[in-house]
PDB file of C-alpha atoms and ligand atoms in Angstrom:
ATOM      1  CA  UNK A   1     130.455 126.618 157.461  1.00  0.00           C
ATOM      2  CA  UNK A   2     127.395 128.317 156.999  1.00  0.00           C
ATOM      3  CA  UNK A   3     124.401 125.699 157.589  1.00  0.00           C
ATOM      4  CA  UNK A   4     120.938 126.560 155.714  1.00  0.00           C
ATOM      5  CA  UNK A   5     117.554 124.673 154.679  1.00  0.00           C
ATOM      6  CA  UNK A   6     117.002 127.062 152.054  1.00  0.00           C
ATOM      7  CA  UNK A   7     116.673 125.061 149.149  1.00  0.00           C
ATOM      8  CA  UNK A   8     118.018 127.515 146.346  1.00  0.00           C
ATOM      9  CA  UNK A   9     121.200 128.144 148.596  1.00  0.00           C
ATOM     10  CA  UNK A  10     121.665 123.933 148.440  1.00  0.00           C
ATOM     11  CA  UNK A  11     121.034 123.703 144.570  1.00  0.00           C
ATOM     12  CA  UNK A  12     124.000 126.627 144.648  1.00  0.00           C
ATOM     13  CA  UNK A  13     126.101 124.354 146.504  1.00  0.00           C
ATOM     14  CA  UNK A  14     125.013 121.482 144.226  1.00  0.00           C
ATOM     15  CA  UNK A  15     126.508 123.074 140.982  1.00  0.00           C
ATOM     16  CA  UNK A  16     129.804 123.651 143.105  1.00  0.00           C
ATOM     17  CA  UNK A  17     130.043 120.061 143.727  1.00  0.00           C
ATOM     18  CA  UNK A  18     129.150 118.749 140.742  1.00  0.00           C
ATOM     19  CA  UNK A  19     131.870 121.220 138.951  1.00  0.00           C
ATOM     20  CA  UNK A  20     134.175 119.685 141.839  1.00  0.00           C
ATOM     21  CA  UNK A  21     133.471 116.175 140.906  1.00  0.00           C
ATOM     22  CA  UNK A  22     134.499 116.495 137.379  1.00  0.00           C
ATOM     23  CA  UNK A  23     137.421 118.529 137.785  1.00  0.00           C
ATOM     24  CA  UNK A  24     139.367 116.141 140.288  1.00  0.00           C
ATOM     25  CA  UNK A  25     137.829 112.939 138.419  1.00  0.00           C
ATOM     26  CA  UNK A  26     139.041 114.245 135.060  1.00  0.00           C
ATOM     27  CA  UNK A  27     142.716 115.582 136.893  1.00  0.00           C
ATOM     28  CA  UNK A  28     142.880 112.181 137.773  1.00  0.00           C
ATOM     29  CA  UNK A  29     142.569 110.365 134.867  1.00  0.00           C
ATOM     30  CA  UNK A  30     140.277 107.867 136.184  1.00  0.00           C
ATOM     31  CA  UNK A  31     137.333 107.725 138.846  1.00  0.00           C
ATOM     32  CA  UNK A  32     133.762 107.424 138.725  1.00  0.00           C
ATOM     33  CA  UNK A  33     131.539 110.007 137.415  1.00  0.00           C
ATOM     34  CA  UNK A  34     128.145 108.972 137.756  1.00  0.00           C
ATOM     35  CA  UNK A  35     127.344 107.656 140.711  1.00  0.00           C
ATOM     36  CA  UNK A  36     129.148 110.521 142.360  1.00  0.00           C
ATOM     37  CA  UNK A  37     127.185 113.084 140.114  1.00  0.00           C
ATOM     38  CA  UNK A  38     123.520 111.164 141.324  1.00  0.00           C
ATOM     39  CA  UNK A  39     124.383 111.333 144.999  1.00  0.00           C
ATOM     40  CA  UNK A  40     124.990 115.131 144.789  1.00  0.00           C
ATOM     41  CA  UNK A  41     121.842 116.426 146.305  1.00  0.00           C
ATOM     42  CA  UNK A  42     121.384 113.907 149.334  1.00  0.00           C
ATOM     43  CA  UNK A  43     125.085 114.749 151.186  1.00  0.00           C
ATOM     44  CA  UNK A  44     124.487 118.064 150.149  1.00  0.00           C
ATOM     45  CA  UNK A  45     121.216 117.809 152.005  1.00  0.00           C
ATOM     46  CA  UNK A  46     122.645 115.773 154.591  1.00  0.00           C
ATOM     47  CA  UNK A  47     125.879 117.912 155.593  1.00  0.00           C
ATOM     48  CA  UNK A  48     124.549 121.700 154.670  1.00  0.00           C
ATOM     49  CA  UNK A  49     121.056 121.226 156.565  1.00  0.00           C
ATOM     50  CA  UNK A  50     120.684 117.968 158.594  1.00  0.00           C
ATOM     51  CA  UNK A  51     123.898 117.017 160.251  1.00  0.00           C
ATOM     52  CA  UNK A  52     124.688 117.820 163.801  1.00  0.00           C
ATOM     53  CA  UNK A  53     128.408 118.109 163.114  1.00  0.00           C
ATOM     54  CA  UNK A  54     130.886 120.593 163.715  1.00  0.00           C
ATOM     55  CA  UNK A  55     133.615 120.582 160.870  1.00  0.00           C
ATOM     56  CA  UNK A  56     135.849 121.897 163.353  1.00  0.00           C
ATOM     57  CA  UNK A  57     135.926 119.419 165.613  1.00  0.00           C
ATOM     58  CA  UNK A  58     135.243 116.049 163.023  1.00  0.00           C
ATOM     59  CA  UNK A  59     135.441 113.996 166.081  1.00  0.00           C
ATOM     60  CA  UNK A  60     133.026 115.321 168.809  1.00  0.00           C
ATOM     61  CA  UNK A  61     131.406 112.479 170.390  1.00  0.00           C
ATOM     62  CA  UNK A  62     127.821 113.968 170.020  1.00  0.00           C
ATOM     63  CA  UNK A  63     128.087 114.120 165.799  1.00  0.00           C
ATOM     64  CA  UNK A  64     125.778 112.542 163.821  1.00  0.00           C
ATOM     65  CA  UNK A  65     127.590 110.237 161.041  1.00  0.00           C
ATOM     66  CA  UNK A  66     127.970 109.568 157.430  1.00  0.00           C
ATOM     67  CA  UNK A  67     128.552 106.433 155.703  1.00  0.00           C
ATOM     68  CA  UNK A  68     129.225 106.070 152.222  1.00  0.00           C
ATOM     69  CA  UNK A  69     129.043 102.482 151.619  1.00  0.00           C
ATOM     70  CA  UNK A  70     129.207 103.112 147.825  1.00  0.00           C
ATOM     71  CA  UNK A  71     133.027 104.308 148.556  1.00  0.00           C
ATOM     72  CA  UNK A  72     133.393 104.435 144.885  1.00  0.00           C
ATOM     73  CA  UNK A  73     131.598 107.685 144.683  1.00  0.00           C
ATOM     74  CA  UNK A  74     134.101 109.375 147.090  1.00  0.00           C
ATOM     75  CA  UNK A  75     134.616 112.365 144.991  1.00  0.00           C
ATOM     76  CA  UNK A  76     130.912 113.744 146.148  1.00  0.00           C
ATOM     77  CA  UNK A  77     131.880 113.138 149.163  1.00  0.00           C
ATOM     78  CA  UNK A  78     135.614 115.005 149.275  1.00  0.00           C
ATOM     79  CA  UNK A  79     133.846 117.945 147.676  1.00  0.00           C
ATOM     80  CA  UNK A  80     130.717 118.448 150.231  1.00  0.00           C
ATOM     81  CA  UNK A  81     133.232 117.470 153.647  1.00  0.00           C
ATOM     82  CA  UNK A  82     135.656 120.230 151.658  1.00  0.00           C
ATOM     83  CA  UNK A  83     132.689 122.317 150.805  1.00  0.00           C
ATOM     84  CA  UNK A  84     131.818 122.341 154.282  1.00  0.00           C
ATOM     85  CA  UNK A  85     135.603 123.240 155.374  1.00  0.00           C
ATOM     86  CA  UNK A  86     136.340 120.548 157.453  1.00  0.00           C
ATOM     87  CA  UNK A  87     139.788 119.940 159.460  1.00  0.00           C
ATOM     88  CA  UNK A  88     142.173 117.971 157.427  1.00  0.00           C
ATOM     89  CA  UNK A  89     139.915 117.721 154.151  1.00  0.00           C
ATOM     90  CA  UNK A  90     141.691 121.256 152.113  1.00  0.00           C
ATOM     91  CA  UNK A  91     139.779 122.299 148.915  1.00  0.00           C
ATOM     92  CA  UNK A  92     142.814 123.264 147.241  1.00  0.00           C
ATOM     93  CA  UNK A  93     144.354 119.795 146.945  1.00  0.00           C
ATOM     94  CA  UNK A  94     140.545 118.044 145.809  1.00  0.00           C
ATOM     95  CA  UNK A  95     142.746 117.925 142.380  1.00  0.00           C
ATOM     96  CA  UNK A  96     144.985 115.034 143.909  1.00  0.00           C
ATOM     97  CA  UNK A  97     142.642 112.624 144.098  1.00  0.00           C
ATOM     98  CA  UNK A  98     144.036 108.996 143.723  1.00  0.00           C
ATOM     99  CA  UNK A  99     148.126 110.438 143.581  1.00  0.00           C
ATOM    100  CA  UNK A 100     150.075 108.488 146.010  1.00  0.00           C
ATOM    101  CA  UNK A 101     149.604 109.888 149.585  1.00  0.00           C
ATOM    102  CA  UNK A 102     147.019 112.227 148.748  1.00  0.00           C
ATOM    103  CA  UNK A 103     144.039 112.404 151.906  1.00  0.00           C
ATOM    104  CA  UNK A 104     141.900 111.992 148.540  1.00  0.00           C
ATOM    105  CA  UNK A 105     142.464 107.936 148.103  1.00  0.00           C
ATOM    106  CA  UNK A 106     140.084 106.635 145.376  1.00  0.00           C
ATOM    107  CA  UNK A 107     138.243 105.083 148.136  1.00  0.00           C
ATOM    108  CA  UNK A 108     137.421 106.986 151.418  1.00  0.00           C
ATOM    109  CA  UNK A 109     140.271 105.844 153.626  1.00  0.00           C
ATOM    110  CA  UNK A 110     140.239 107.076 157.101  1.00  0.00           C
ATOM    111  CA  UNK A 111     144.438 106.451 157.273  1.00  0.00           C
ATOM    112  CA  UNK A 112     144.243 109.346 154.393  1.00  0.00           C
ATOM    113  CA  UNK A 113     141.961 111.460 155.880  1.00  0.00           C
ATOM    114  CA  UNK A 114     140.643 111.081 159.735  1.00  0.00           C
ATOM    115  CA  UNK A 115     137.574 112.747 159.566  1.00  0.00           C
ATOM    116  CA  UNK A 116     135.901 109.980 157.879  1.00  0.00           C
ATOM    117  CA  UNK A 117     134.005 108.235 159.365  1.00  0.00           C
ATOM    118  CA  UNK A 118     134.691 104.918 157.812  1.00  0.00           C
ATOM    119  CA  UNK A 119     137.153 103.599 155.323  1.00  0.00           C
ATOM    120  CA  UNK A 120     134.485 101.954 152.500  1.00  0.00           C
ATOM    121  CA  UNK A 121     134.708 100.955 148.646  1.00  0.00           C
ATOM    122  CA  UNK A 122     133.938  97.093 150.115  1.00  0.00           C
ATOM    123  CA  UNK A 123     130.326  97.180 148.827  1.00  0.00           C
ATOM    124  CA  UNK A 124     127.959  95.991 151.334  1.00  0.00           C
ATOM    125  CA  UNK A 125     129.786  96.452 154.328  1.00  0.00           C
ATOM    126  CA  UNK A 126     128.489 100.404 155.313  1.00  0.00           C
ATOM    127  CA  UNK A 127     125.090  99.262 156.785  1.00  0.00           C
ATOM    128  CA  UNK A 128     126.297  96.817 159.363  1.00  0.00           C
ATOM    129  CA  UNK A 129     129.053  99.704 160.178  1.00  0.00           C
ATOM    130  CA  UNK A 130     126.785 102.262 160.750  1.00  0.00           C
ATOM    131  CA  UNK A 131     123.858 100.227 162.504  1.00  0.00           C
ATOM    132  CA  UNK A 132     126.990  99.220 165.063  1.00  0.00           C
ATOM    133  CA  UNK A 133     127.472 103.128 165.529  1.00  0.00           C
ATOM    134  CA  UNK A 134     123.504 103.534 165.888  1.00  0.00           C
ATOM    135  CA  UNK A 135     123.403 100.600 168.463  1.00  0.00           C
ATOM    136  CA  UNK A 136     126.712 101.733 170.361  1.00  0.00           C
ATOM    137  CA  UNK A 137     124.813 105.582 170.370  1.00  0.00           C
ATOM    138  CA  UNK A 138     121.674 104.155 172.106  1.00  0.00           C
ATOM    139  CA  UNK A 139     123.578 102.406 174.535  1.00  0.00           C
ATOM    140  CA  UNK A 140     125.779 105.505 175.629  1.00  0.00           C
ATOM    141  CA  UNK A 141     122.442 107.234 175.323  1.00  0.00           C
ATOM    142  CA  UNK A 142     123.580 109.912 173.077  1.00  0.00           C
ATOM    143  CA  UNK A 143     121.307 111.691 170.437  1.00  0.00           C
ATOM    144  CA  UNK A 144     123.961 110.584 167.270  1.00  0.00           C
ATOM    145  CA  UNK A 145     121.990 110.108 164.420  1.00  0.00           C
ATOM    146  CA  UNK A 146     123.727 108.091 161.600  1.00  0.00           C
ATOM    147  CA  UNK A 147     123.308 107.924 158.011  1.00  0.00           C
ATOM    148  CA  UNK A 148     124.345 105.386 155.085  1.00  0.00           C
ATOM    149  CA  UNK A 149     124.456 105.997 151.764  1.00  0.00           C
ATOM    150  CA  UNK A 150     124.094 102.423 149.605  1.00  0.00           C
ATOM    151  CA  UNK A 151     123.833 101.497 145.922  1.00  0.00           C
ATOM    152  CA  UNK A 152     121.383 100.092 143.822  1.00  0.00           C
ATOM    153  CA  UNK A 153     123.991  97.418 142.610  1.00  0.00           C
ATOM    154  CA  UNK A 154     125.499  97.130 146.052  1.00  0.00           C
ATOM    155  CA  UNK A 155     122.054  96.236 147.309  1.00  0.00           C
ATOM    156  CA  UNK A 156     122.696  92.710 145.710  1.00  0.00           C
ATOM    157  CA  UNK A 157     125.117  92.266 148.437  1.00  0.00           C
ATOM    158  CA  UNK A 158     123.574  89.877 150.723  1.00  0.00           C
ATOM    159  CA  UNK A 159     125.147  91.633 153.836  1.00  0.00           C
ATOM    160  CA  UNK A 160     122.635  94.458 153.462  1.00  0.00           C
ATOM    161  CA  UNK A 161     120.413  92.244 153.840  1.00  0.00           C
ATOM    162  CA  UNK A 162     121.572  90.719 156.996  1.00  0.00           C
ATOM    163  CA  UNK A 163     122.590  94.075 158.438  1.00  0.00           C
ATOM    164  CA  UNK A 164     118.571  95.405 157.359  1.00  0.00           C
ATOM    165  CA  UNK A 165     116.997  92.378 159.599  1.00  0.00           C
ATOM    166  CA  UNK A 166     119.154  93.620 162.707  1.00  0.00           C
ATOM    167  CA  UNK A 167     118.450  97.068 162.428  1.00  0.00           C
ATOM    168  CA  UNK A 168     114.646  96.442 162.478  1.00  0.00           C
ATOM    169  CA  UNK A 169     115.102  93.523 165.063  1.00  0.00           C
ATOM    170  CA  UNK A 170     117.071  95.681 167.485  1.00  0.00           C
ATOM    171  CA  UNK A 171     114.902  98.964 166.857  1.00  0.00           C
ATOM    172  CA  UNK A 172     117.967 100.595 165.622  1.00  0.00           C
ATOM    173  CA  UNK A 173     115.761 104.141 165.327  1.00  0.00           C
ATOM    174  CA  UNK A 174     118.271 106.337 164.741  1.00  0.00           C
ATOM    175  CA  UNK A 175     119.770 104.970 161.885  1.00  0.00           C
ATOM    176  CA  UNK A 176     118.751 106.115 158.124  1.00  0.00           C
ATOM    177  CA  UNK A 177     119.661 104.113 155.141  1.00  0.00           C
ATOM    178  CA  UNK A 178     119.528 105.509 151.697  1.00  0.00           C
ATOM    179  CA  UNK A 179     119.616 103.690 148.842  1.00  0.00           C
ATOM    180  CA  UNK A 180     120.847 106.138 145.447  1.00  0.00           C
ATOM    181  CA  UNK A 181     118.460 104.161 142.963  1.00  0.00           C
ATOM    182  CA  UNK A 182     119.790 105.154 140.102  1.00  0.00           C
ATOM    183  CA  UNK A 183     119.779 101.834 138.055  1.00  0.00           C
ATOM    184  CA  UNK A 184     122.591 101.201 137.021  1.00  0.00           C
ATOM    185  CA  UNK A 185     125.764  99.477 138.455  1.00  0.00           C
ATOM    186  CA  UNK A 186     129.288  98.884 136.863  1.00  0.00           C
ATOM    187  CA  UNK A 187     128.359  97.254 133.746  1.00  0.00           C
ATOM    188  CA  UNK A 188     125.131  97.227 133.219  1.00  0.00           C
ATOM    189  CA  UNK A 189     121.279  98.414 134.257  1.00  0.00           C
ATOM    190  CA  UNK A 190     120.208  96.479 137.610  1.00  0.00           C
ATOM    191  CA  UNK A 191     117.410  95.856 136.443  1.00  0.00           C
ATOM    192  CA  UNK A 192     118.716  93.463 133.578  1.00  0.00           C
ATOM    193  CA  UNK A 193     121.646  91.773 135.662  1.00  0.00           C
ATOM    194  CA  UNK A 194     119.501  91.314 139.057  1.00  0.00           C
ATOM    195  CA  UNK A 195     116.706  93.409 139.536  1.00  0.00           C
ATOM    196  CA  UNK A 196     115.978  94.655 143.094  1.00  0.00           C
ATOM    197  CA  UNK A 197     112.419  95.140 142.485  1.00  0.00           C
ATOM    198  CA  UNK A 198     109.702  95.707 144.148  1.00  0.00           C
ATOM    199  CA  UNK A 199     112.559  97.461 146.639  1.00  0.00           C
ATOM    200  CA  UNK A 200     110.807  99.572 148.785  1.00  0.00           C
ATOM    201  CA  UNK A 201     108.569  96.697 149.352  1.00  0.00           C
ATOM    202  CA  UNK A 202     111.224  94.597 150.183  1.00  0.00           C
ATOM    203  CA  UNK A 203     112.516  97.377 153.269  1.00  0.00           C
ATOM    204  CA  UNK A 204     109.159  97.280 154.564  1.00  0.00           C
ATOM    205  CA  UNK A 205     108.942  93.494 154.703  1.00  0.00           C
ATOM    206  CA  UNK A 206     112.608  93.217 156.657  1.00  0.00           C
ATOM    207  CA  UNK A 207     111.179  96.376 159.186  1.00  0.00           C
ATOM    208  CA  UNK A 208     112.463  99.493 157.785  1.00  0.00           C
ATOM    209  CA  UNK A 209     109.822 102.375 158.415  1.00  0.00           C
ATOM    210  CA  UNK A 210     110.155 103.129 154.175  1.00  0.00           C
ATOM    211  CA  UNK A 211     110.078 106.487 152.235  1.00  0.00           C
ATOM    212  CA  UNK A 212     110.165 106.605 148.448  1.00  0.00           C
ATOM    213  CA  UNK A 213     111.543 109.999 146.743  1.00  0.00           C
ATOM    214  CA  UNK A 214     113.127 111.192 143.852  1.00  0.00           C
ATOM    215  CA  UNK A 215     116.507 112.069 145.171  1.00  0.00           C
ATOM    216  CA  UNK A 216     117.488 115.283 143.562  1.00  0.00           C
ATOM    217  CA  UNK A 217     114.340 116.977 144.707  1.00  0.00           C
ATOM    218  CA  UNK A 218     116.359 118.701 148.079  1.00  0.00           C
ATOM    219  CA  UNK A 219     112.886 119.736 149.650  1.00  0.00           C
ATOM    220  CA  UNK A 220     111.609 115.867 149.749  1.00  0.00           C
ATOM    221  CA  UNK A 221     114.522 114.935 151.137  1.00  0.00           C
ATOM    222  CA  UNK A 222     114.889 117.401 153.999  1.00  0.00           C
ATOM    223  CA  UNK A 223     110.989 116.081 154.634  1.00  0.00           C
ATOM    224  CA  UNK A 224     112.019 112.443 154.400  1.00  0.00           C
ATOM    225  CA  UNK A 225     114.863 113.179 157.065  1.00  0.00           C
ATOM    226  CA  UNK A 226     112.469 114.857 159.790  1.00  0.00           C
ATOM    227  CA  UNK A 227     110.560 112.271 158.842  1.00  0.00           C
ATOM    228  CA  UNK A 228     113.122 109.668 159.528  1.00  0.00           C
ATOM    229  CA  UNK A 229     114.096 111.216 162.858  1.00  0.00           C
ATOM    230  CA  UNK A 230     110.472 111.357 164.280  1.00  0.00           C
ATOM    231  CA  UNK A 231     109.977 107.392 163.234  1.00  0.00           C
ATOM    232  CA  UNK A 232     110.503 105.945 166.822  1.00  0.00           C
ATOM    233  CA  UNK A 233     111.004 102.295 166.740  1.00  0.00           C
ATOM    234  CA  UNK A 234     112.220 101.546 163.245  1.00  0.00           C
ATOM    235  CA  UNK A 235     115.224 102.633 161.627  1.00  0.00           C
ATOM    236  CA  UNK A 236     114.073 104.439 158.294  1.00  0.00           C
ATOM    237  CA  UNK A 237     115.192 103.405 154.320  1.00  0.00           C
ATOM    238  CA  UNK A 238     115.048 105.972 152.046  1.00  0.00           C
ATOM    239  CA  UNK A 239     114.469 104.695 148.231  1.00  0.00           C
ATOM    240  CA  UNK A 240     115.957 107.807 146.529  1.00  0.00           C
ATOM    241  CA  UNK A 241     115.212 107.563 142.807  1.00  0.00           C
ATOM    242  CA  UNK A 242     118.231 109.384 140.830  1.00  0.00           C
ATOM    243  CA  UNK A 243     119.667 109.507 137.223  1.00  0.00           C
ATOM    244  CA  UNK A 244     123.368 108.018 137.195  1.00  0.00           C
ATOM    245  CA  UNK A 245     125.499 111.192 135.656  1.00  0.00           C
ATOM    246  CA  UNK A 246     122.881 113.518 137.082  1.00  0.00           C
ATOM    247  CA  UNK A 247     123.577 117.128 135.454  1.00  0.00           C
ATOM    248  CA  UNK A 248     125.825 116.287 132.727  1.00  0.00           C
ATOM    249  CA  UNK A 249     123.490 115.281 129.264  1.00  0.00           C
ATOM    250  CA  UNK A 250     126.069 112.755 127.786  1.00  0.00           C
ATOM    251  CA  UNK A 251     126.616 111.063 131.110  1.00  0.00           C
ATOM    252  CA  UNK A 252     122.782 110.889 132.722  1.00  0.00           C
ATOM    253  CA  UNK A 253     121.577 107.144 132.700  1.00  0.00           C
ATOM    254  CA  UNK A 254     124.788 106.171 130.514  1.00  0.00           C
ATOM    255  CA  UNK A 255     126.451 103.075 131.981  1.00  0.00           C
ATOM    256  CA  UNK A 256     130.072 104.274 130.139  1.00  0.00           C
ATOM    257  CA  UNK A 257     130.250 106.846 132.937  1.00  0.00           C
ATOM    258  CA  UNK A 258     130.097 104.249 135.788  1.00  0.00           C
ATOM    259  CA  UNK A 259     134.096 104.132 136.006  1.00  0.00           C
ATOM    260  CA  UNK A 260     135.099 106.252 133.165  1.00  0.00           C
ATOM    261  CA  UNK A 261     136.969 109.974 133.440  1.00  0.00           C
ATOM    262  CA  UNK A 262     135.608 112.842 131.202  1.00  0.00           C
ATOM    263  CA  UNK A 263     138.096 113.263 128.768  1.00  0.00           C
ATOM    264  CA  UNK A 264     139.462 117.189 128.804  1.00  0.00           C
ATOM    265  CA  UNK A 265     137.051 118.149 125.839  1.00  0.00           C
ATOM    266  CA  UNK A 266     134.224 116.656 127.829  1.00  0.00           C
ATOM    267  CA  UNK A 267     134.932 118.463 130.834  1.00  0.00           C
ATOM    268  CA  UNK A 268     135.073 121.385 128.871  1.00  0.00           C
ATOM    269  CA  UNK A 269     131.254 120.786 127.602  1.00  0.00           C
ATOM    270  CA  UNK A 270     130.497 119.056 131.282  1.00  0.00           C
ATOM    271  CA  UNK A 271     131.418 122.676 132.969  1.00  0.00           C
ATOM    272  CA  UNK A 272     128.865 124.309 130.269  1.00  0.00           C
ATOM    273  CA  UNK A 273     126.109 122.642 131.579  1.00  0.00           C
ATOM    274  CA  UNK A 274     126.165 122.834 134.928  1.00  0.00           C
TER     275      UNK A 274
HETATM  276  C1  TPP B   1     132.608  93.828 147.307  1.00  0.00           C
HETATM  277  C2  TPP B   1     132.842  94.600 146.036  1.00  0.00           C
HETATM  278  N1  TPP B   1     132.655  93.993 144.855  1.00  0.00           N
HETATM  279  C3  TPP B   1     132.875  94.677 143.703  1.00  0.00           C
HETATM  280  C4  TPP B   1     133.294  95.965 143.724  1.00  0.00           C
HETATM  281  C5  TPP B   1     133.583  96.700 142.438  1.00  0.00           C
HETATM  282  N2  TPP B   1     132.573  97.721 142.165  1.00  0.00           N
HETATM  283  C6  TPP B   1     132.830  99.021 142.329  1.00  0.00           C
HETATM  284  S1  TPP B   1     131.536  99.998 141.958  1.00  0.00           S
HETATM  285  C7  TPP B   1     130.584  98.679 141.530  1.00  0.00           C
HETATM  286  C8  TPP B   1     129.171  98.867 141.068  1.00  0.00           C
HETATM  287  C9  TPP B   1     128.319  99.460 142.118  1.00  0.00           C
HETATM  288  O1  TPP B   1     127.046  99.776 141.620  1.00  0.00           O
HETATM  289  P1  TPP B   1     126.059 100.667 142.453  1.00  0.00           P
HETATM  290  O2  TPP B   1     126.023 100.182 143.855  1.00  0.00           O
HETATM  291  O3  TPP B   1     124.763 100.691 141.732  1.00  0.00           O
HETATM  292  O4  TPP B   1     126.785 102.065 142.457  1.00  0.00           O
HETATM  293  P2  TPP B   1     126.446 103.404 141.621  1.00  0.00           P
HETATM  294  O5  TPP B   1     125.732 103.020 140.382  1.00  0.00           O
HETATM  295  O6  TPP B   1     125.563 104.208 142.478  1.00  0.00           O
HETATM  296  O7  TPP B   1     127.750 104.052 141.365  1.00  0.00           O
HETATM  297  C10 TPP B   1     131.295  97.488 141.705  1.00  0.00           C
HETATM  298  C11 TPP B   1     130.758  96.142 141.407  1.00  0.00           C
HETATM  299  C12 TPP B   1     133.476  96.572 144.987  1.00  0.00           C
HETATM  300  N3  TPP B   1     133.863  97.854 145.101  1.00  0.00           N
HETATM  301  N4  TPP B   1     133.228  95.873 146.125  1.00  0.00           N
END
């Protein structure tokens, strides 16, 4: 894979995973378009720019991780890991997502596919796995770096919450979570069914060294990350404020596209746009 920071080369790589997305959620029949679409920019970030990885060799002890506790969105997370050419993750079978046997389950499932890092699609579980990986990394003194990705409506979970006071309590420092705020969760807008608000506040209070960003801007996120990494004593939160169905007009901050496929007219238009 070719690594870069150059931010026009990541929107490029954007648009491919976005057109990714709503090919293999739309071959599938079923899946869940917009919380994959608003999580786009921060793996791309993550895996084309940040990571220490080696696609490779998935398992090198030295990698920095990725956990997508919002498993739901795995189809963002098939593309970039494809995008990126990883071992045992092939682009040309993306279009068998959630067929029986495919690596592509409809939740990341490291049976399917072993270079995840994590099986997830439990909400509110990811945190507490990767602070374990950033606790077990300081103890074997090795420079891992690990990352989770959380929902808004997962943050309701009161395991993140749990998992957020022993991070800060055991200076978990190399450990970023961030939280795709994009308002809406499977039937509804957070903010009418429990609102998180005021959220960044709330990281502070339980520890976190905090950062607040809109999360589709790529160059305030690769500054929140060296950020993140130079914050010694705190594990960071990033509050990453995104539009659910980011890209697509009919889908952008429309709850119907939580767990809905495009239809094949709709991907038709989808494509178009992006
Ligand atoms: C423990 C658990 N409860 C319920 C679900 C079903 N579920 C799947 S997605 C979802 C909504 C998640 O909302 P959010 O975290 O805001 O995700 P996003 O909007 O970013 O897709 C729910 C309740 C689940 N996967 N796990």
């Amino acid at each position: 894979m070719q690594k870069t920071n150059k931010v026009e080369d990541l929107r490029a790589i954007c648009r491919n995973v976005r057109r990714d997305i709503l090919e293999m959620i739309t071959a599938a029949g079923s899946g869940h378009p917009g919380g994959s679409l608003s999580a786009v920019e921060i793996l791309v970030t993550l895996y084309f720019d940040v990571l220490r990885h080696n696609p490779k060799n998935p398992h090198w002890d030295d990698r920095d991780r990725v956990i997508l506790s919002k498993g739901h969105a795995a189809p963002v997370l098939y593309s970039v890991m494809a995008e990126c050419g990883y071992e045992g993750v092939p682009k040309d079978r993306l279009n068998t997502l959630r067929k029986l046997g495919s690596p592509y389950q409809g939740h990341p499932d490291v049976r399917f596919l072993p270079a995840l890092e994590a099986s997830t699609g439990s909400l509110g579980q990811g945190l507490s796995v990767g602070l374990g990986m950033g606790l077990a990394a300081k103890l074997d003194g090795r420079p891992t770096r690990t990352y989770v990705i959380l929902g808004d409506g997962e943050s309701q979970e009161g395991q993140v919450w749990e998992a957020a006071m022993f991070g800060s309590y055991r200076k978990v420092d190399n450990v970023v979570a961030i939280v795709d705020y994009n308002g809406i969760q499977l039937d509804g807008f957070v903010k009418d069914i429990m609102d998180l608000e005021p959220l960044a506040d709330k990281w502070r209070s339980f520890g976190w060294h905090t950062i607040e960003l809109n999360g589709h801007d790529i160059d305030a996120l690769q500054q929140a990350f060296a950020e993140a990494a130079a914050a010694k004593g705190k594990p960071t939160a990033i509050v990453a404020h995104t539009v659910k169905g980011k890209g697509v007009s009919f889908m952008e901050n429309n709850p119907k596209f939580h767990g809905v496929a495009p239809t094949k007219d709709e991907l038709a238009r989808a494509l178009q746009e992006i």
